Amino acid sequence: MKKLITNVAVYADGKVSEGKNILIDGKRIVSFPGHPEKIEDAEQIDGAGMLALPGLVNTHTHVAMTLFRSYADDLALMDWLQNMIWPAEAHLDDDIVYWGSTLAFAEMIRGGTTAFCDMYMFMDSCAKAAEAAGIRGNIARGLAGVTPNGMKSLEENVELFRKWNNACDGRIRVMLGPHAPYTCPPDYLKKVRDTAEKYSIPIHIHLSETKGEVDTCREKFGVTPIALMDQIGLFDCPTLAAHCVHVTDEDIEIMAKKHVCVAHNPGSNLKLASGIAPVPKMQKAGITVGLGTDGASSNNKLDMFAEMRLAALIHKAATLDPFAVKADDALRMGTKDGAKCLGYDDLGELKEGYLADLILVDRSEWHWKPRFNSISLAVYAGNSMDVDTVMVNGELLMRHKELLTIDTEKLNYEVERVTKKLYAFKHEN
Ligand code: NI
């Protein structure tokens, strides 16, 4: 059945127009009719007082890590990973990852995120949870070449691709997930590259997240992680690089030339004391930069409104330039540019023919008054809890702040159950 959103403010082409109507047929936006009363065979959704935005795209996540939220905070990345997270991750299983992922999807949908880009383990469970929640996502099996099961994981990633790529009416796509140069040696990354080429699978990798990572790579290989990836030929495949905090001008040149997209995670980079990525410089060079939260354990909230605001604020401060990342730039990064990072050219904008992933934001709270500029308000005052309605692929996932695809009572029960199961190891011995 067609859906008609009436009398709504629409954000498109960098501006907001009030009193518009959006007609959706199947999974696509078909038109913005001027006379909605003439459309009879459509389910009507009243958009009065609401701002319609493209669904927010979270370009870098480890969704099941919601279950590590508040488990280990205020540590540096390597200390946090090696001493706290990796030992705990050894106790994960399909059941735990399914409910950890569902918890993340509930939080994402509640806050207006309609697509995610994940790298983790037990990804079949993550895919099943995304299928049930109705959210859009790119998923990758996290690969660590330094571990004994490195090759087995790569085979699992290819199996995941065969099983899930383009599944759920095109909502799920599969990428290869080599974790990082410090966990994947060059010989292993060459095998990843060959696999990516053989099956045409895009790559999602962490690159140049910390200064220590770059220093170690230079000592070992004489080049930066990004130059090393270029030498290996990884960038000959479509690549999404998470972080890119410590990049040189030469690195930026390589990434621009090879059309590498960047997932910028301001909240995670600030919290783990990793630094501030030179985003305006990368964008100036023509690199597409989307926004991500990283895992809830390295950020604490999977909140894309917070990431858009952080992106706008920190780059002004870091560059001493008030024009560095403007409100509209931040909103574009959270929507259209994020969709590009996920490999879509028909997502992330409210346009005829585009996929109907959109959100209606309630502008009735005090922080939306007075209303001179809804784009400014969405970025500088907007809050994930303002989201009223969420649609993915033309299907409603939330209406009037009520989740329609996730049983929240069951979710609360199951999260408590798997949390106890996951942390049972703390009481062993
Ligand atoms: Ni990450």
Short mmCIF file of C-alpha atoms and ligand atoms in Angstrom, two decimals:
data_model
loop_
_atom_site.label_atom_id
_atom_site.label_comp_id
_atom_site.label_asym_id
_atom_site.label_seq_id
_atom_site.Cartn_x
_atom_site.Cartn_y
_atom_site.Cartn_z
CA MET A 1 0.00 0.00 0.00
CA LYS A 2 1.11 3.53 -0.71
CA LYS A 3 1.89 5.88 2.17
CA LEU A 4 1.28 9.61 2.17
CA ILE A 5 2.96 11.87 4.72
CA THR A 6 1.00 15.11 4.80
CA ASN A 7 1.73 18.72 5.78
CA VAL A 8 5.34 18.10 6.80
CA ALA A 9 8.52 20.22 6.68
CA VAL A 10 10.96 18.56 4.27
CA TYR A 11 14.76 18.87 4.30
CA ALA A 12 16.13 18.56 0.77
CA ASP A 13 18.99 20.15 -1.18
CA GLY A 14 20.30 21.85 1.95
CA LYS A 15 17.08 23.69 2.83
CA VAL A 16 13.80 23.09 4.66
CA SER A 17 10.42 23.65 2.97
CA GLU A 18 7.29 23.72 5.15
CA GLY A 19 3.87 22.22 4.32
CA LYS A 20 4.94 19.52 1.88
CA ASN A 21 3.55 16.04 1.21
CA ILE A 22 5.59 12.89 0.56
CA LEU A 23 4.16 9.96 -1.40
CA ILE A 24 5.81 6.58 -0.91
CA ASP A 25 5.08 3.53 -3.03
CA GLY A 26 6.68 0.27 -1.94
CA LYS A 27 10.20 1.02 -0.79
CA ARG A 28 10.70 4.29 -2.68
CA ILE A 29 9.71 7.94 -2.48
CA VAL A 30 7.72 8.55 -5.67
CA SER A 31 6.65 12.20 -5.49
CA PHE A 32 5.90 15.31 -3.42
CA PRO A 33 2.27 15.88 -4.49
CA GLY A 34 0.81 19.38 -4.22
CA HIS A 35 -2.78 18.10 -3.94
CA PRO A 36 -2.74 15.21 -1.45
CA GLU A 37 -6.59 15.10 -1.35
CA LYS A 38 -6.50 13.64 -4.88
CA ILE A 39 -4.57 10.57 -3.68
CA GLU A 40 -7.08 8.05 -2.44
CA ASP A 41 -5.38 4.68 -2.12
CA ALA A 42 -2.70 5.67 0.41
CA GLU A 43 -2.27 5.22 4.16
CA GLN A 44 -2.10 8.77 5.55
CA ILE A 45 0.55 9.81 8.06
CA ASP A 46 -0.04 13.25 9.59
CA GLY A 47 3.24 15.19 9.51
CA ALA A 48 1.96 18.43 11.08
CA GLY A 49 4.63 20.06 13.26
CA MET A 50 7.22 17.51 12.13
CA LEU A 51 10.48 17.85 10.22
CA ALA A 52 11.14 15.05 7.72
CA LEU A 53 14.82 14.16 7.44
CA PRO A 54 16.50 11.33 5.58
CA GLY A 55 17.14 8.49 8.04
CA LEU A 56 20.47 8.94 9.83
CA VAL A 57 23.30 6.66 8.68
CA ASN A 58 25.74 5.35 11.28
CA THR A 59 28.82 4.43 9.22
CA HIS A 60 30.87 2.64 11.88
CA THR A 61 29.52 0.33 14.56
CA HIS A 62 30.11 -2.86 16.50
CA VAL A 63 26.48 -3.21 17.48
CA ALA A 64 26.63 -6.15 19.89
CA MET A 65 29.20 -4.19 21.94
CA THR A 66 26.24 -2.42 23.52
CA LEU A 67 26.59 -5.21 26.09
CA PHE A 68 30.02 -3.80 27.05
CA ARG A 69 28.55 -0.37 27.68
CA SER A 70 30.03 1.08 30.90
CA TYR A 71 32.06 -2.12 31.44
CA ALA A 72 35.40 -0.32 30.99
CA ASP A 73 35.65 3.45 30.58
CA ASP A 74 38.33 6.12 30.79
CA LEU A 75 41.12 4.02 29.28
CA ALA A 76 43.36 4.40 26.22
CA LEU A 77 42.40 2.32 23.17
CA MET A 78 45.06 -0.40 23.46
CA ASP A 79 44.71 -0.83 27.22
CA TRP A 80 40.92 -0.93 26.83
CA LEU A 81 41.04 -3.47 23.98
CA GLN A 82 43.78 -5.79 25.22
CA ASN A 83 43.03 -5.89 28.93
CA MET A 84 39.27 -5.40 29.11
CA ILE A 85 37.39 -5.97 25.84
CA TRP A 86 39.21 -8.86 24.13
CA PRO A 87 39.14 -11.13 27.24
CA ALA A 88 35.39 -10.46 27.68
CA GLU A 89 34.69 -11.01 23.96
CA ALA A 90 36.01 -14.57 24.30
CA HIS A 91 32.73 -15.35 26.11
CA LEU A 92 30.35 -14.18 23.36
CA ASP A 93 28.03 -16.56 21.49
CA ASP A 94 25.19 -16.37 18.94
CA ASP A 95 22.51 -15.84 21.60
CA ILE A 96 24.38 -12.98 23.30
CA VAL A 97 25.19 -11.25 20.00
CA TYR A 98 21.58 -11.54 18.81
CA TRP A 99 20.23 -9.69 21.85
CA GLY A 100 23.15 -7.27 22.06
CA SER A 101 22.45 -6.37 18.41
CA THR A 102 18.71 -6.06 19.00
CA LEU A 103 19.40 -3.73 21.94
CA ALA A 104 21.50 -1.56 19.61
CA PHE A 105 18.82 -1.56 16.90
CA ALA A 106 16.12 -0.55 19.38
CA GLU A 107 18.30 2.35 20.50
CA MET A 108 19.18 3.30 16.92
CA ILE A 109 15.60 3.26 15.63
CA ARG A 110 14.42 5.17 18.71
CA GLY A 111 16.99 7.86 17.87
CA GLY A 112 16.35 8.10 14.12
CA THR A 113 19.17 5.92 12.78
CA THR A 114 17.91 3.86 9.85
CA ALA A 115 21.18 2.32 8.59
CA PHE A 116 24.37 1.04 10.22
CA CYS A 117 27.71 -0.33 9.06
CA ASP A 118 28.99 -3.07 11.32
CA MET A 119 32.12 -5.12 11.82
CA TYR A 120 32.03 -7.81 14.50
CA MET A 121 31.62 -11.53 15.13
CA PHE A 122 28.71 -14.03 15.17
CA MET A 123 27.42 -11.92 12.27
CA ASP A 124 24.74 -14.39 11.30
CA SER A 125 23.04 -13.42 14.58
CA CYS A 126 23.53 -9.72 13.85
CA ALA A 127 21.94 -10.21 10.40
CA LYS A 128 18.98 -12.11 11.89
CA ALA A 129 18.46 -9.34 14.46
CA ALA A 130 18.57 -6.68 11.69
CA GLU A 131 16.15 -8.73 9.60
CA ALA A 132 13.68 -8.83 12.49
CA ALA A 133 14.13 -5.16 13.47
CA GLY A 134 13.62 -3.97 9.88
CA ILE A 135 16.72 -1.74 9.96
CA ARG A 136 19.15 -1.36 7.01
CA GLY A 137 22.75 -2.45 7.51
CA ASN A 138 26.08 -3.35 5.97
CA ILE A 139 27.68 -6.16 7.94
CA ALA A 140 31.20 -7.59 7.99
CA ARG A 141 32.89 -10.39 9.89
CA GLY A 142 35.70 -8.76 11.90
CA LEU A 143 38.96 -10.36 10.70
CA ALA A 144 42.19 -10.60 12.69
CA GLY A 145 45.03 -12.16 10.69
CA VAL A 146 47.24 -12.47 13.77
CA THR A 147 44.92 -15.06 15.36
CA PRO A 148 45.08 -18.79 14.51
CA ASN A 149 41.59 -18.71 12.98
CA GLY A 150 42.35 -15.79 10.62
CA MET A 151 41.77 -17.81 7.44
CA LYS A 152 38.66 -19.46 8.89
CA SER A 153 37.20 -16.03 9.66
CA LEU A 154 37.83 -14.91 6.08
CA GLU A 155 35.95 -17.99 4.83
CA GLU A 156 33.12 -17.17 7.26
CA ASN A 157 32.99 -13.62 5.85
CA VAL A 158 32.62 -15.02 2.30
CA GLU A 159 29.92 -17.41 3.56
CA LEU A 160 28.15 -14.41 5.17
CA PHE A 161 28.31 -12.64 1.77
CA ARG A 162 26.78 -15.63 -0.03
CA LYS A 163 24.01 -15.93 2.51
CA TRP A 164 23.11 -12.33 3.29
CA ASN A 165 24.31 -9.92 0.59
CA ASN A 166 21.25 -8.07 -0.76
CA ALA A 167 18.95 -10.08 1.53
CA CYS A 168 15.79 -8.67 3.16
CA ASP A 169 14.66 -6.77 0.05
CA GLY A 170 18.13 -5.26 -0.34
CA ARG A 171 18.36 -3.97 3.25
CA ILE A 172 21.38 -6.09 4.17
CA ARG A 173 24.71 -5.83 2.37
CA VAL A 174 27.94 -7.59 3.24
CA MET A 175 31.48 -6.19 3.38
CA LEU A 176 34.84 -7.76 4.31
CA GLY A 177 36.03 -6.62 7.76
CA PRO A 178 39.82 -6.76 8.21
CA HIS A 179 40.02 -5.20 11.68
CA ALA A 180 43.16 -3.03 11.35
CA PRO A 181 46.78 -3.12 10.10
CA TYR A 182 47.97 -3.90 13.64
CA THR A 183 45.85 -7.06 13.79
CA CYS A 184 46.17 -8.00 10.09
CA PRO A 185 49.73 -8.39 8.69
CA PRO A 186 50.40 -7.48 5.02
CA ASP A 187 50.33 -11.11 3.78
CA TYR A 188 46.92 -11.59 5.32
CA LEU A 189 45.62 -8.28 3.92
CA LYS A 190 46.73 -9.41 0.44
CA LYS A 191 44.49 -12.47 0.86
CA VAL A 192 41.64 -10.17 1.94
CA ARG A 193 42.25 -7.98 -1.14
CA ASP A 194 42.23 -11.05 -3.44
CA THR A 195 38.96 -12.24 -1.88
CA ALA A 196 37.42 -8.77 -2.22
CA GLU A 197 38.38 -8.67 -5.90
CA LYS A 198 37.21 -12.21 -6.61
CA TYR A 199 33.70 -11.69 -5.22
CA SER A 200 33.41 -7.87 -5.61
CA ILE A 201 32.99 -7.29 -1.88
CA PRO A 202 33.74 -3.83 -0.46
CA ILE A 203 36.05 -3.47 2.55
CA HIS A 204 35.51 -1.93 6.00
CA ILE A 205 38.70 -1.40 8.06
CA HIS A 206 39.99 0.70 11.00
CA LEU A 207 42.89 2.93 9.85
CA SER A 208 45.18 5.40 11.63
CA GLU A 209 43.01 5.64 14.72
CA THR A 210 45.81 6.46 17.19
CA LYS A 211 49.22 8.09 16.99
CA GLY A 212 50.74 4.92 18.48
CA GLU A 213 49.33 2.82 15.64
CA VAL A 214 50.90 5.11 13.04
CA ASP A 215 54.28 5.27 14.86
CA THR A 216 54.46 1.45 15.15
CA CYS A 217 53.55 1.01 11.49
CA ARG A 218 56.27 3.47 10.42
CA GLU A 219 58.86 1.63 12.57
CA LYS A 220 57.86 -1.76 11.20
CA PHE A 221 57.17 -0.98 7.55
CA GLY A 222 58.65 2.49 6.99
CA VAL A 223 55.30 3.96 5.89
CA THR A 224 51.97 5.10 7.36
CA PRO A 225 49.09 2.59 7.63
CA ILE A 226 47.34 4.30 4.71
CA ALA A 227 50.44 4.19 2.47
CA LEU A 228 50.87 0.54 3.47
CA MET A 229 47.26 -0.28 2.48
CA ASP A 230 47.87 1.45 -0.85
CA GLN A 231 51.04 -0.60 -1.43
CA ILE A 232 49.14 -3.80 -0.67
CA GLY A 233 46.48 -2.79 -3.20
CA LEU A 234 43.62 -2.79 -0.69
CA PHE A 235 42.31 0.53 -2.00
CA ASP A 236 41.86 -0.95 -5.48
CA CYS A 237 38.65 -2.35 -3.92
CA PRO A 238 35.94 0.03 -2.64
CA THR A 239 37.03 0.78 0.95
CA LEU A 240 35.44 2.42 3.98
CA ALA A 241 38.14 3.45 6.46
CA ALA A 242 37.07 4.11 10.03
CA HIS A 243 38.72 6.91 12.03
CA CYS A 244 41.66 8.25 9.92
CA VAL A 245 42.58 10.54 12.84
CA HIS A 246 46.35 10.68 12.29
CA VAL A 247 46.73 11.17 8.54
CA THR A 248 49.38 13.05 6.59
CA ASP A 249 48.81 15.21 3.50
CA GLU A 250 50.18 12.30 1.43
CA ASP A 251 47.67 9.94 3.09
CA ILE A 252 44.83 12.31 2.19
CA GLU A 253 46.07 12.46 -1.40
CA ILE A 254 46.09 8.65 -1.62
CA MET A 255 42.60 8.32 -0.13
CA ALA A 256 41.16 10.97 -2.47
CA LYS A 257 42.76 9.36 -5.53
CA LYS A 258 41.54 5.87 -4.58
CA HIS A 259 38.02 7.06 -3.58
CA VAL A 260 38.39 5.74 -0.04
CA CYS A 261 35.42 6.81 2.11
CA VAL A 262 35.97 7.75 5.76
CA ALA A 263 33.80 6.91 8.78
CA HIS A 264 34.48 9.73 11.23
CA ASN A 265 33.69 8.90 14.88
CA PRO A 266 34.06 12.12 16.87
CA GLY A 267 32.54 10.78 20.11
CA SER A 268 34.72 7.66 20.19
CA ASN A 269 37.88 9.57 19.23
CA LEU A 270 37.31 12.10 21.99
CA LYS A 271 36.46 9.51 24.65
CA LEU A 272 39.41 7.20 23.88
CA ALA A 273 41.72 10.23 23.68
CA SER A 274 42.66 9.29 20.12
CA GLY A 275 42.65 12.82 18.72
CA ILE A 276 40.69 14.88 16.19
CA ALA A 277 40.59 13.80 12.53
CA PRO A 278 41.33 16.55 9.96
CA VAL A 279 37.83 16.25 8.50
CA PRO A 280 37.57 19.65 6.73
CA LYS A 281 40.92 18.97 5.03
CA MET A 282 39.79 15.52 3.89
CA GLN A 283 36.51 16.90 2.57
CA LYS A 284 38.34 19.68 0.74
CA ALA A 285 40.41 16.99 -0.99
CA GLY A 286 37.15 15.41 -2.21
CA ILE A 287 36.93 12.53 0.27
CA THR A 288 33.42 11.47 1.34
CA VAL A 289 33.23 11.53 5.15
CA GLY A 290 30.30 9.94 7.00
CA LEU A 291 29.68 9.86 10.74
CA GLY A 292 29.73 6.91 13.10
CA THR A 293 29.37 6.19 16.77
CA ASP A 294 31.77 3.21 16.93
CA GLY A 295 30.67 0.63 19.53
CA ALA A 296 28.56 1.68 22.52
CA SER A 297 31.50 0.56 24.68
CA SER A 298 33.77 3.22 23.18
CA ASN A 299 31.12 5.93 23.07
CA ASN A 300 28.24 4.95 25.39
CA LYS A 301 25.34 6.18 23.25
CA LEU A 302 24.53 5.21 19.66
CA ASP A 303 23.25 8.71 19.07
CA MET A 304 23.71 10.23 15.62
CA PHE A 305 22.27 13.61 16.69
CA ALA A 306 25.12 13.77 19.22
CA GLU A 307 27.70 12.83 16.54
CA MET A 308 26.42 15.50 14.13
CA ARG A 309 26.62 18.12 16.86
CA LEU A 310 30.11 16.99 17.93
CA ALA A 311 31.31 17.04 14.32
CA ALA A 312 30.11 20.62 13.89
CA LEU A 313 31.59 21.77 17.21
CA ILE A 314 34.99 20.10 17.42
CA HIS A 315 36.13 20.98 13.92
CA LYS A 316 35.36 24.66 14.47
CA ALA A 317 37.45 24.54 17.65
CA ALA A 318 40.23 22.41 16.14
CA THR A 319 40.63 24.63 13.07
CA LEU A 320 39.70 27.96 14.71
CA ASP A 321 37.35 28.36 11.73
CA PRO A 322 33.60 28.89 12.35
CA PHE A 323 32.88 27.71 8.79
CA ALA A 324 34.82 24.42 9.19
CA VAL A 325 31.79 22.11 9.56
CA LYS A 326 28.52 24.04 9.38
CA ALA A 327 25.12 22.69 10.52
CA ASP A 328 24.18 21.72 6.98
CA ASP A 329 27.57 19.99 6.47
CA ALA A 330 27.02 17.94 9.64
CA LEU A 331 23.49 16.97 8.58
CA ARG A 332 24.75 15.98 5.12
CA MET A 333 27.49 13.86 6.72
CA GLY A 334 24.90 12.13 8.90
CA THR A 335 22.65 11.34 5.92
CA LYS A 336 23.71 11.62 2.25
CA ASP A 337 27.47 11.22 2.75
CA GLY A 338 26.89 8.34 5.15
CA ALA A 339 24.74 6.58 2.55
CA LYS A 340 27.57 6.99 0.02
CA CYS A 341 29.99 5.40 2.52
CA LEU A 342 27.68 2.37 2.58
CA GLY A 343 27.83 2.18 -1.23
CA TYR A 344 24.36 3.61 -1.99
CA ASP A 345 23.57 6.21 -4.64
CA ASP A 346 19.79 6.18 -4.03
CA LEU A 347 19.74 6.70 -0.26
CA GLY A 348 20.27 9.54 2.21
CA GLU A 349 18.18 12.25 0.52
CA LEU A 350 14.46 12.99 0.33
CA LYS A 351 14.16 12.83 -3.46
CA GLU A 352 11.91 11.18 -6.02
CA GLY A 353 13.10 7.67 -6.77
CA TYR A 354 15.18 7.41 -3.60
CA LEU A 355 14.72 4.64 -1.02
CA ALA A 356 12.10 5.61 1.58
CA ASP A 357 14.34 5.63 4.68
CA LEU A 358 13.17 8.70 6.56
CA ILE A 359 12.38 10.06 10.00
CA LEU A 360 9.87 12.57 11.33
CA VAL A 361 11.29 14.77 14.05
CA ASP A 362 8.88 16.33 16.54
CA ARG A 363 9.61 20.07 16.86
CA SER A 364 7.28 20.78 19.78
CA GLU A 365 9.84 20.74 22.62
CA TRP A 366 11.18 24.01 24.07
CA HIS A 367 14.62 23.52 22.52
CA TRP A 368 13.00 23.96 19.08
CA LYS A 369 11.72 27.47 19.94
CA PRO A 370 12.01 29.99 18.39
CA ARG A 371 12.33 28.40 14.99
CA PHE A 372 14.34 30.58 12.62
CA ASN A 373 16.30 27.70 11.08
CA SER A 374 15.30 24.04 11.40
CA ILE A 375 18.68 22.79 10.09
CA SER A 376 20.55 24.71 12.80
CA LEU A 377 18.08 23.43 15.38
CA ALA A 378 18.37 19.79 14.23
CA VAL A 379 22.16 19.91 14.61
CA TYR A 380 22.73 22.32 17.53
CA ALA A 381 19.60 21.64 19.63
CA GLY A 382 18.04 18.45 18.23
CA ASN A 383 17.93 15.36 20.36
CA SER A 384 17.55 11.70 19.44
CA MET A 385 14.49 11.55 21.72
CA ASP A 386 12.72 14.11 19.48
CA VAL A 387 12.30 11.45 16.78
CA ASP A 388 8.62 10.53 16.45
CA THR A 389 8.40 8.28 13.39
CA VAL A 390 10.93 6.07 11.57
CA MET A 391 10.59 4.44 8.16
CA VAL A 392 13.00 2.07 6.36
CA ASN A 393 12.37 0.76 2.84
CA GLY A 394 8.86 2.27 3.06
CA GLU A 395 8.01 0.26 6.21
CA LEU A 396 7.22 1.94 9.54
CA LEU A 397 9.59 0.83 12.33
CA MET A 398 8.42 3.44 14.86
CA ARG A 399 5.29 5.58 15.10
CA HIS A 400 4.69 8.17 17.82
CA LYS A 401 7.85 6.99 19.60
CA GLU A 402 6.60 3.41 19.85
CA LEU A 403 8.74 0.67 18.32
CA LEU A 404 6.70 -1.49 15.95
CA THR A 405 9.16 -4.25 15.09
CA ILE A 406 10.80 -4.91 18.45
CA ASP A 407 8.98 -6.30 21.51
CA THR A 408 10.53 -4.02 24.12
CA GLU A 409 9.38 -6.04 27.13
CA LYS A 410 10.98 -9.18 25.73
CA LEU A 411 14.08 -7.17 24.82
CA ASN A 412 14.50 -5.94 28.39
CA TYR A 413 14.11 -9.46 29.75
CA GLU A 414 16.54 -11.01 27.24
CA VAL A 415 19.17 -8.29 27.70
CA GLU A 416 19.20 -8.95 31.42
CA ARG A 417 19.45 -12.71 30.81
CA VAL A 418 22.36 -12.55 28.32
CA THR A 419 24.18 -9.92 30.39
CA LYS A 420 24.25 -12.37 33.32
CA LYS A 421 25.41 -15.13 30.96
CA LEU A 422 28.15 -12.99 29.39
CA TYR A 423 29.59 -11.86 32.70
CA ALA A 424 29.44 -15.29 34.38
CA PHE A 425 33.21 -15.56 33.77
CA LYS A 426 33.81 -12.77 36.27
CA HIS A 427 32.54 -15.05 39.03
CA GLU A 428 34.48 -18.14 37.92
CA ASN A 429 37.55 -19.41 39.85
NI NI B 1 35.58 0.52 15.67
#
